[in-house]
Tab-separated table of C-alpha atoms and ligand atoms in Angstrom:
chain	number	residue	atom	x	y	z
A	93	MET	CA	141.221	87.729	97.013
A	94	GLN	CA	141.383	91.120	95.469
A	95	ILE	CA	140.633	94.223	97.713
A	96	LEU	CA	139.545	97.022	95.683
A	97	GLU	CA	139.706	100.801	96.563
A	98	ASN	CA	137.115	103.632	96.471
A	99	TYR	CA	134.501	101.289	95.010
A	100	PRO	CA	131.164	102.722	93.583
A	101	LEU	CA	128.018	101.262	95.393
A	102	ARG	CA	125.389	102.498	93.301
A	103	ASP	CA	124.803	99.229	91.468
A	104	CYS	CA	125.173	97.352	94.942
A	105	ASN	CA	121.986	98.808	96.464
A	106	THR	CA	118.353	98.549	95.304
A	107	PHE	CA	117.646	102.169	96.220
A	108	GLY	CA	120.398	103.056	93.768
A	109	PHE	CA	121.909	105.784	96.162
A	110	GLU	CA	125.246	106.936	95.500
A	111	ALA	CA	127.898	105.876	97.937
A	112	THR	CA	131.611	104.844	97.725
A	113	ALA	CA	133.274	102.124	99.679
A	114	ARG	CA	136.819	103.038	100.928
A	115	TYR	CA	137.712	99.132	100.312
A	116	PHE	CA	135.471	96.551	98.750
A	117	CYS	CA	135.997	92.855	98.022
A	118	GLU	CA	133.918	89.658	97.179
A	119	ALA	CA	134.052	86.562	99.134
A	120	HIS	CA	133.758	83.126	97.493
A	121	SER	CA	134.391	80.986	100.690
A	122	SER	CA	134.700	81.135	104.560
A	123	ALA	CA	138.491	81.347	103.944
A	124	ASP	CA	138.054	84.621	102.020
A	125	ILE	CA	135.668	85.912	104.716
A	126	ILE	CA	138.453	85.180	107.330
A	127	GLU	CA	140.994	86.903	105.231
A	128	ALA	CA	138.987	90.018	104.861
A	129	LEU	CA	138.339	89.972	108.452
A	130	GLU	CA	141.984	89.893	109.360
A	131	PHE	CA	142.404	92.850	106.781
A	132	VAL	CA	139.527	94.659	108.753
A	133	ASP	CA	141.409	94.068	112.181
A	134	ALA	CA	144.800	94.956	110.961
A	135	HIS	CA	143.540	98.371	109.636
A	136	ALA	CA	140.899	98.995	112.332
A	137	LEU	CA	138.300	99.386	109.823
A	138	THR	CA	134.439	99.196	110.092
A	139	LEU	CA	132.794	96.332	108.257
A	140	LEU	CA	129.646	96.153	106.094
A	141	VAL	CA	128.488	92.729	104.923
A	142	LEU	CA	126.567	93.051	101.848
A	143	GLY	CA	124.321	90.585	99.766
A	144	GLU	CA	122.171	92.323	96.979
A	145	GLY	CA	121.547	95.382	98.880
A	146	SER	CA	117.853	95.301	98.790
A	147	ASN	CA	117.312	95.993	102.356
A	148	VAL	CA	119.856	98.803	103.217
A	149	VAL	CA	120.038	102.605	103.074
A	150	LEU	CA	123.305	103.795	102.164
A	151	VAL	CA	123.244	107.373	103.628
A	152	ASP	CA	127.138	108.205	102.972
A	153	ASP	CA	130.355	106.818	101.835
A	154	LEU	CA	131.553	103.817	103.605
A	155	PRO	CA	134.817	104.473	105.294
A	156	GLY	CA	135.798	100.776	106.039
A	157	LEU	CA	135.474	97.535	103.971
A	158	VAL	CA	132.411	96.429	102.218
A	159	LEU	CA	132.383	92.628	101.990
A	160	LYS	CA	129.998	91.077	99.574
A	161	LEU	CA	129.168	87.500	99.551
A	162	ALA	CA	129.871	85.932	96.230
A	163	ASN	CA	129.212	82.238	96.790
A	164	PRO	CA	126.163	81.003	94.954
A	165	GLY	CA	125.551	77.182	94.813
A	166	VAL	CA	123.074	74.767	96.098
A	167	GLU	CA	123.111	70.979	96.967
A	168	VAL	CA	121.081	68.679	98.707
A	169	VAL	CA	122.851	67.266	101.937
A	170	GLY	CA	120.298	64.878	103.555
A	171	ASP	CA	116.933	63.287	103.043
A	172	ALA	CA	114.303	61.425	105.169
A	173	GLU	CA	110.926	60.400	104.771
A	174	GLY	CA	108.884	63.130	103.033
A	175	SER	CA	111.852	65.993	103.521
A	176	VAL	CA	115.183	66.992	102.284
A	177	THR	CA	117.747	69.294	103.663
A	178	VAL	CA	119.216	71.791	100.973
A	179	ARG	CA	122.603	73.793	101.624
A	180	ALA	CA	122.960	76.936	99.832
A	181	GLY	CA	125.706	79.462	99.742
A	182	ALA	CA	125.059	82.852	101.193
A	183	GLY	CA	125.803	84.425	97.712
A	184	GLN	CA	123.056	82.514	96.065
A	185	ASN	CA	120.103	84.669	94.813
A	186	TRP	CA	117.107	83.742	96.845
A	187	HIS	CA	114.354	83.701	94.157
A	188	GLU	CA	116.604	81.310	91.905
A	189	LEU	CA	116.857	78.911	94.909
A	190	VAL	CA	113.000	79.134	95.241
A	191	CYS	CA	112.513	78.333	91.579
A	192	TRP	CA	115.219	75.384	91.911
A	193	CYS	CA	113.299	73.865	94.716
A	194	LEU	CA	110.130	73.863	92.830
A	195	GLU	CA	111.814	72.061	89.978
A	196	GLN	CA	113.261	69.540	92.234
A	197	GLY	CA	109.990	68.875	93.924
A	198	TYR	CA	111.065	70.498	97.159
A	199	PHE	CA	108.316	72.686	98.889
A	200	GLY	CA	107.814	75.180	101.562
A	201	VAL	CA	109.348	78.422	100.024
A	202	GLU	CA	106.950	79.086	97.251
A	203	ASN	CA	105.112	81.696	99.169
A	204	LEU	CA	108.482	83.428	99.466
A	205	SER	CA	108.863	83.766	95.688
A	206	LEU	CA	110.424	86.809	94.193
A	207	ILE	CA	111.660	88.289	97.278
A	208	PRO	CA	114.854	89.980	96.280
A	209	GLY	CA	118.266	89.337	97.781
A	210	SER	CA	120.609	86.755	98.798
A	211	VAL	CA	120.183	83.470	100.563
A	212	GLY	CA	122.796	84.821	103.134
A	213	ALA	CA	120.618	87.832	104.205
A	214	ALA	CA	117.490	85.827	104.424
A	215	PRO	CA	118.025	84.831	108.147
A	216	VAL	CA	119.012	88.234	109.029
A	217	GLN	CA	115.488	89.611	109.002
A	218	ASN	CA	113.827	86.272	108.902
A	219	ILE	CA	112.428	87.008	105.583
A	220	GLY	CA	108.606	86.719	105.343
A	221	ALA	CA	105.814	86.998	102.824
A	222	TYR	CA	102.022	85.624	102.506
A	223	GLY	CA	102.127	83.691	105.851
A	224	VAL	CA	105.330	81.929	105.568
A	225	GLU	CA	108.780	83.086	107.233
A	226	LEU	CA	112.248	81.604	106.627
A	227	LYS	CA	112.193	80.014	110.218
A	228	ASP	CA	109.470	77.683	109.090
A	229	VAL	CA	111.842	75.948	106.936
A	230	PHE	CA	115.285	76.927	108.399
A	231	HIS	CA	117.526	74.111	109.619
A	232	SER	CA	120.789	75.761	110.410
A	233	LEU	CA	123.567	78.118	109.251
A	234	GLU	CA	127.272	78.241	109.027
A	235	ALA	CA	128.969	81.572	109.698
A	236	VAL	CA	132.409	83.061	110.476
A	237	ASP	CA	132.255	84.527	114.050
A	238	ARG	CA	134.129	87.725	113.999
A	239	GLU	CA	135.105	87.324	117.679
A	240	THR	CA	137.076	84.159	116.939
A	241	LEU	CA	137.543	84.041	113.220
A	242	GLU	CA	136.075	80.592	113.492
A	243	VAL	CA	133.374	78.793	111.434
A	244	VAL	CA	130.456	78.064	113.749
A	245	THR	CA	127.148	76.265	113.163
A	246	LEU	CA	123.717	77.805	114.400
A	247	ASN	CA	120.474	76.196	114.615
A	248	ARG	CA	117.082	77.343	114.734
A	249	ASP	CA	116.967	78.408	118.388
A	250	ASP	CA	120.246	79.989	118.502
A	251	CYS	CA	119.087	82.525	115.664
A	252	GLN	CA	116.332	84.034	117.757
A	253	PHE	CA	114.110	84.387	114.743
A	254	ALA	CA	111.013	86.662	115.277
A	255	TYR	CA	108.840	88.930	112.986
A	256	ARG	CA	111.433	90.423	110.666
A	257	GLU	CA	114.135	90.063	113.250
A	258	SER	CA	116.705	87.608	114.360
A	259	LEU	CA	119.926	87.493	116.404
A	260	PHE	CA	121.774	88.880	113.415
A	261	LYS	CA	119.628	91.989	113.122
A	262	SER	CA	119.663	93.071	116.832
A	263	LYS	CA	121.547	91.526	119.705
A	264	ALA	CA	124.587	90.084	117.777
A	265	ARG	CA	124.547	92.558	114.982
A	266	GLY	CA	127.532	92.578	112.957
A	267	ARG	CA	129.095	89.521	114.724
A	268	TYR	CA	128.376	86.601	112.300
A	269	ILE	CA	128.923	86.414	108.695
A	270	ILE	CA	126.810	83.927	107.264
A	271	CYS	CA	128.418	81.772	104.709
A	272	HIS	CA	125.881	78.922	104.171
A	273	VAL	CA	122.018	78.281	104.960
A	274	ASN	CA	120.548	74.722	105.217
A	275	LEU	CA	116.926	74.529	104.893
A	276	THR	CA	114.587	71.468	105.425
A	277	LEU	CA	112.047	71.215	102.672
A	278	SER	CA	109.164	68.977	102.239
A	279	THR	CA	108.484	66.500	99.296
A	280	LEU	CA	104.827	66.571	99.889
A	281	PRO	CA	103.066	69.133	97.555
A	282	GLU	CA	101.222	70.797	100.563
A	283	VAL	CA	100.324	74.429	100.124
A	284	ASN	CA	100.021	77.269	102.626
A	285	VAL	CA	97.081	79.666	101.542
A	286	ARG	CA	96.261	81.427	104.456
A	287	TYR	CA	96.663	84.453	102.964
A	288	GLY	CA	93.385	84.886	100.769
A	289	ALA	CA	94.953	86.813	98.031
A	290	ILE	CA	96.923	83.913	96.883
A	291	SER	CA	93.715	81.446	96.205
A	292	ALA	CA	91.864	84.462	94.801
A	293	GLU	CA	94.852	84.792	92.385
A	294	ILE	CA	95.175	81.247	91.546
A	295	GLU	CA	91.317	81.210	90.921
A	296	ARG	CA	91.667	84.385	88.681
A	297	LEU	CA	94.694	82.768	86.808
A	298	GLY	CA	92.487	79.454	86.222
A	299	LEU	CA	95.214	77.364	87.869
A	300	THR	CA	94.812	74.436	90.222
A	301	LEU	CA	96.056	74.521	93.764
A	302	THR	CA	99.842	73.328	93.737
A	303	PRO	CA	103.034	74.614	95.279
A	304	GLN	CA	104.058	75.712	91.690
A	305	SER	CA	100.550	77.779	91.135
A	306	VAL	CA	101.204	79.443	94.699
A	307	SER	CA	104.546	80.645	93.238
A	308	ILE	CA	103.191	81.863	90.055
A	309	ALA	CA	100.208	83.537	92.128
A	310	VAL	CA	102.661	85.074	94.528
A	311	CYS	CA	105.094	86.367	91.551
A	312	GLN	CA	102.064	87.740	89.962
A	313	LEU	CA	100.672	89.611	92.971
A	314	ARG	CA	104.142	91.040	93.678
A	315	ARG	CA	104.733	92.342	90.220
A	316	SER	CA	101.282	94.011	90.149
A	317	LYS	CA	101.985	96.040	93.391
A	318	LEU	CA	105.768	96.360	94.048
A	319	PRO	CA	107.970	98.492	92.090
A	320	ASP	CA	110.827	96.667	90.242
A	321	PRO	CA	114.141	98.039	91.811
A	322	ALA	CA	115.602	97.960	88.317
A	323	GLU	CA	113.267	100.496	87.400
A	324	ILE	CA	112.255	102.532	90.591
A	325	GLY	CA	114.924	102.332	93.424
A	326	ASN	CA	113.378	100.925	96.603
A	327	ALA	CA	114.048	98.205	99.659
A	328	GLY	CA	110.556	96.756	99.809
A	329	SER	CA	108.625	97.722	102.882
A	330	PHE	CA	110.206	100.532	104.703
A	331	PHE	CA	108.460	100.035	107.864
A	332	LYS	CA	107.530	96.900	109.852
A	333	ASN	CA	103.930	96.245	110.686
A	334	PRO	CA	103.518	97.411	114.220
A	335	VAL	CA	102.210	94.850	116.671
A	336	ILE	CA	99.898	96.156	119.555
A	337	THR	CA	97.902	94.869	122.385
A	338	ASP	CA	94.336	93.467	121.602
A	339	THR	CA	92.939	96.084	123.722
A	340	LEU	CA	94.632	99.047	122.044
A	341	CYS	CA	93.720	97.471	118.717
A	342	ALA	CA	89.976	97.524	119.725
A	343	ASP	CA	90.271	101.238	120.961
A	344	LEU	CA	91.636	102.243	117.533
A	345	ARG	CA	89.054	100.200	115.597
A	346	GLN	CA	86.292	102.286	117.539
A	347	GLN	CA	87.975	105.374	116.368
A	348	PHE	CA	88.788	104.217	112.635
A	349	PRO	CA	86.245	101.400	111.725
A	350	GLY	CA	88.297	100.772	108.485
A	351	LEU	CA	91.449	99.718	110.653
A	352	VAL	CA	93.387	96.951	108.885
A	353	ALA	CA	94.475	94.636	111.454
A	354	TYR	CA	95.121	90.640	111.954
A	355	PRO	CA	95.661	88.464	115.015
A	356	ASP	CA	99.251	88.188	116.107
A	357	ILE	CA	100.359	85.977	119.104
A	358	PRO	CA	97.546	85.547	121.770
A	359	GLY	CA	96.685	89.154	123.254
A	360	ARG	CA	98.466	91.077	120.233
A	361	SER	CA	97.237	92.268	116.951
A	362	LYS	CA	99.329	93.335	113.934
A	363	LEU	CA	98.418	96.531	112.211
A	364	ALA	CA	99.020	97.023	108.417
A	365	ALA	CA	101.546	99.868	108.422
A	366	GLY	CA	100.768	100.491	104.754
A	367	TRP	CA	97.066	101.355	105.814
A	368	LEU	CA	97.996	103.690	108.590
A	369	ILE	CA	100.460	105.642	106.023
A	370	ASP	CA	97.807	105.768	103.490
A	371	GLN	CA	95.363	107.216	105.942
A	372	CYS	CA	97.812	110.019	106.725
A	373	GLY	CA	97.865	110.985	103.070
A	374	TRP	CA	101.330	109.973	101.900
A	375	LYS	CA	100.457	107.462	99.098
A	376	GLY	CA	101.968	108.802	95.747
A	377	LEU	CA	103.902	111.745	97.198
A	378	ARG	CA	106.735	112.719	95.199
A	379	GLU	CA	109.337	115.336	96.253
A	380	ALA	CA	113.067	115.922	95.874
A	381	GLY	CA	113.527	112.787	93.848
A	382	VAL	CA	112.176	110.481	96.574
A	383	GLY	CA	108.542	109.399	97.656
A	384	VAL	CA	105.877	107.174	98.634
A	385	HIS	CA	104.782	104.360	96.001
A	386	ALA	CA	101.588	104.935	94.493
A	387	LYS	CA	100.430	101.480	94.889
A	388	GLN	CA	101.699	100.484	98.239
A	389	ALA	CA	102.329	103.385	100.746
A	390	LEU	CA	104.560	101.000	102.774
A	391	VAL	CA	107.331	101.310	99.913
A	392	LEU	CA	109.437	104.567	99.928
A	393	VAL	CA	111.222	105.183	96.675
A	394	ASN	CA	113.995	106.873	95.054
A	395	TYR	CA	112.366	108.155	91.787
A	396	ASP	CA	115.283	109.916	90.388
A	397	ALA	CA	118.636	110.622	91.795
A	398	GLY	CA	117.016	111.272	95.017
A	399	GLN	CA	119.200	111.610	98.186
A	400	ALA	CA	119.202	108.836	101.111
A	401	ARG	CA	119.068	112.062	103.516
A	402	ASP	CA	115.863	113.242	101.963
A	403	LEU	CA	114.198	109.649	101.949
A	404	LEU	CA	115.223	109.448	105.661
A	405	ALA	CA	113.727	112.959	106.328
A	406	LEU	CA	110.692	112.021	104.625
A	407	ALA	CA	110.479	108.653	106.827
A	408	GLU	CA	110.856	110.690	109.762
A	409	ARG	CA	107.852	112.919	108.776
A	410	ILE	CA	105.699	109.717	107.851
A	411	LYS	CA	106.616	108.422	111.387
A	412	GLU	CA	105.611	111.513	113.102
A	413	SER	CA	102.063	111.759	111.363
A	414	VAL	CA	101.163	108.240	112.136
A	415	LYS	CA	102.288	108.575	115.605
A	416	GLN	CA	100.056	111.941	115.778
A	417	ARG	CA	97.117	110.346	114.315
A	418	PHE	CA	96.919	106.869	115.604
A	419	GLY	CA	99.254	106.885	118.636
A	420	VAL	CA	101.388	103.962	117.026
A	421	MET	CA	105.125	104.022	116.486
A	422	LEU	CA	106.669	102.825	113.231
A	423	GLU	CA	109.846	101.055	113.221
A	424	MET	CA	112.196	101.010	110.071
A	425	GLU	CA	112.777	97.765	108.332
A	426	PRO	CA	116.008	98.513	106.330
A	427	THR	CA	119.322	99.027	107.969
A	428	ILE	CA	121.096	102.299	107.586
A	429	TYR	CA	124.742	102.450	106.789
A	430	PRO	CA	127.264	103.997	107.680
A	431	THR	CA	125.869	103.014	111.274
A	432	PRO	CA	124.443	106.427	112.712
B	552	FAD	P1	121.251	93.152	102.050
B	552	FAD	O1	120.372	94.281	101.613
B	552	FAD	O2	122.787	93.222	101.287
B	552	FAD	O3	121.622	93.294	103.536
B	552	FAD	C1	120.589	93.177	104.444
B	552	FAD	C2	121.350	93.183	105.979
B	552	FAD	O4	121.702	91.721	105.862
B	552	FAD	C3	122.427	93.998	106.252
B	552	FAD	O5	122.282	94.471	107.551
B	552	FAD	C4	123.842	93.119	105.673
B	552	FAD	O6	124.711	93.449	106.587
B	552	FAD	C5	123.067	91.903	106.320
B	552	FAD	N1	123.666	90.704	105.584
B	552	FAD	C6	123.580	90.387	104.124
B	552	FAD	N2	124.216	89.396	104.109
B	552	FAD	C7	124.840	88.942	105.107
B	552	FAD	C8	125.525	87.680	105.475
B	552	FAD	N3	125.907	86.796	104.409
B	552	FAD	N4	125.964	87.483	106.722
B	552	FAD	C9	125.586	88.314	107.707
B	552	FAD	N5	124.911	89.529	107.500
B	552	FAD	C10	124.537	89.715	105.996
B	552	FAD	N6	111.807	91.325	102.724
B	552	FAD	C11	111.017	90.309	103.330
B	552	FAD	O7	111.105	89.828	104.597
B	552	FAD	N7	109.766	89.972	102.680
B	552	FAD	C12	109.365	90.483	101.509
B	552	FAD	O8	108.477	90.070	100.824
B	552	FAD	C13	110.313	91.320	100.893
B	552	FAD	N8	109.998	91.989	99.585
B	552	FAD	C14	110.847	92.646	99.084
B	552	FAD	C15	110.498	93.508	97.930
B	552	FAD	C16	111.438	94.395	97.081
B	552	FAD	C17	110.833	94.679	95.966
B	552	FAD	C18	112.533	94.710	97.859
B	552	FAD	C19	113.570	95.746	97.206
B	552	FAD	C20	112.875	94.125	99.074
B	552	FAD	C21	112.038	93.308	99.726
B	552	FAD	N9	112.193	92.792	101.096
B	552	FAD	C22	111.627	91.722	101.552
B	552	FAD	C23	113.617	92.983	101.724
B	552	FAD	C24	114.863	92.332	101.297
B	552	FAD	O9	114.555	91.687	99.851
B	552	FAD	C25	115.272	91.100	102.053
B	552	FAD	O10	115.546	91.624	103.424
B	552	FAD	C26	116.267	90.366	101.641
B	552	FAD	O11	116.798	89.231	102.530
B	552	FAD	C27	117.817	91.144	101.603
B	552	FAD	O12	118.651	90.555	100.957
B	552	FAD	P2	120.001	91.190	100.336
B	552	FAD	O13	121.082	90.190	100.075
B	552	FAD	O14	119.581	92.132	99.539
B	552	FAD	O15	120.588	91.887	101.843
B	553	NAP	P1	98.813	93.053	101.652
B	553	NAP	O1	98.329	91.505	101.190
B	553	NAP	O2	98.085	94.114	100.886
B	553	NAP	O3	98.319	93.054	103.174
B	553	NAP	C1	98.735	94.180	103.982
B	553	NAP	C2	99.284	93.610	105.175
B	553	NAP	O4	98.464	92.867	105.957
B	553	NAP	C3	100.515	92.752	105.171
B	553	NAP	O5	101.551	93.584	105.524
B	553	NAP	C4	100.405	91.573	105.876
B	553	NAP	O6	101.182	91.446	106.958
B	553	NAP	C5	99.027	91.540	106.412
B	553	NAP	N1	97.972	90.432	106.056
B	553	NAP	C6	97.513	90.338	104.928
B	553	NAP	N2	96.667	89.138	105.008
B	553	NAP	C7	96.987	88.597	106.145
B	553	NAP	C8	96.467	87.490	106.826
B	553	NAP	N3	95.703	86.783	106.199
B	553	NAP	N4	97.028	87.296	107.964
B	553	NAP	C9	97.977	87.911	108.781
B	553	NAP	N5	98.350	89.106	108.074
B	553	NAP	C10	97.895	89.570	106.955
B	553	NAP	O7	100.362	93.220	101.616
B	553	NAP	P2	101.341	93.253	100.629
B	553	NAP	O8	102.001	94.654	100.592
B	553	NAP	O9	100.765	93.159	99.092
B	553	NAP	O10	102.518	92.226	100.738
B	553	NAP	C11	102.192	90.912	100.527
B	553	NAP	C12	103.043	90.043	101.294
B	553	NAP	O11	104.470	90.190	100.874
B	553	NAP	C13	103.042	90.346	102.860
B	553	NAP	O12	103.424	89.213	103.468
B	553	NAP	C14	104.237	91.203	103.056
B	553	NAP	O13	104.956	91.017	104.517
B	553	NAP	C15	105.298	90.782	101.877
B	553	NAP	N6	106.000	91.650	101.451
B	553	NAP	C16	107.379	92.241	102.270
B	553	NAP	C17	107.814	93.240	101.716
B	553	NAP	C18	109.109	93.723	102.757
B	553	NAP	O14	109.920	94.414	102.327
B	553	NAP	N7	109.303	93.224	104.049
B	553	NAP	C19	107.665	93.965	100.617
B	553	NAP	C20	106.706	93.572	99.912
B	553	NAP	C21	105.600	92.343	100.330
B	553	NAP	P3	102.674	90.795	107.001
B	553	NAP	O15	103.468	91.785	106.267
B	553	NAP	O16	103.058	90.486	108.307
B	553	NAP	O17	102.511	89.449	106.104
């Protein structure tokens, strides 16, 4: 495995921020991961594991090793009545996996179409969109445990999935390097159209309701609303949707009748963070090369050679204004590197 020095990361993060990794290597197998970890330990380096860089903010140069997972591939490893288990490498592109599953007639991930990034990062924040989360199809994963340098298997309960959260993003951050993910998919063409926007789009496109048409509709909706990172740097939603008590939600709705909120677990409501930010007047703002996307206030963008520090300063101002106006704290979704 080749370890490169002073490696430019601009093309390795979808914000397109300039940063340099002191050391950089690609892992094609769990053996490569272990070799990289031995290098990190031997030189007392920090480690950043990178997929496609679509959920990170690189604020500065990385003084340690950046390890990029480069083991694509997908295979069927089990089948049962009405379902199959599919095993994918961490370096596999997520959307290509979704397309492959649809071609094979394996269903359950179509609502997660066109989410950027790698399979290995999907469990980290339990990726979710249009009423489906990774945990709904997750079977297990294999990862190298940094503490023992051994490959371990973690099942769904071990991963402690929650809303845009998991063991890997919080309690055991940095401990496991995920090398394969196993999903259980249905062979029955059932669809989840709980989010009304999907059925409306399918109708608008004149399609019949199938998992394939759900995927087409989701791709269409996403392309119409979200900036393409190849054109405008971004990491998707910059903040999580805050979950508050139903009582607080009812109070807010009295003050703000247009409040956009959805039921969460019993007793809790989820607020649309994009609406809160929009109400504070941030949508479409552009300053110092960074800004707030004109079609979706939840997406902060790097318009033109902006600096990550300016973007984070803007994010703080947005958070403060939402707190002042609604009394609600926003939490960042992407992860900042180097760790502050
Ligand atoms: P990276 O950004 O490379 O890494 C993210 C985090 O995971 C980092 O902390 C990294 O260290 C860790 N990590 C990566 N790979 C591994 C591994 N193999 N083992 C251990 N840790 C690892 N997210 C959603 O949930 N839903 C959406 O609908 C959605 N839409 C988006 C739309 C756009 C336009 C963009 C730019 C982003 C969107 N995202 C969305 C966020 C992002 O696509 C996901 O979080 C995705 O899973 C990140 O994958 P990645 O490979 O780019 O991860
Ligand atoms: P939207 O449809 O305009 O809806 C705004 C918010 O309301 C969403 O965040 C969504 O919450 C929530 N919502 C809408 N309909 C809902 C329903 N029927 N039940 C429960 N909650 C509902 O959102 P959008 O910005 O166009 O995004 C569409 C989907 O793609 C969302 O699921 C969103 O999470 C996902 N997405 C995620 C990212 C990311 O980076 N994380 C980026 C782009 C899009 P949820 O977010 O909880 O679903």
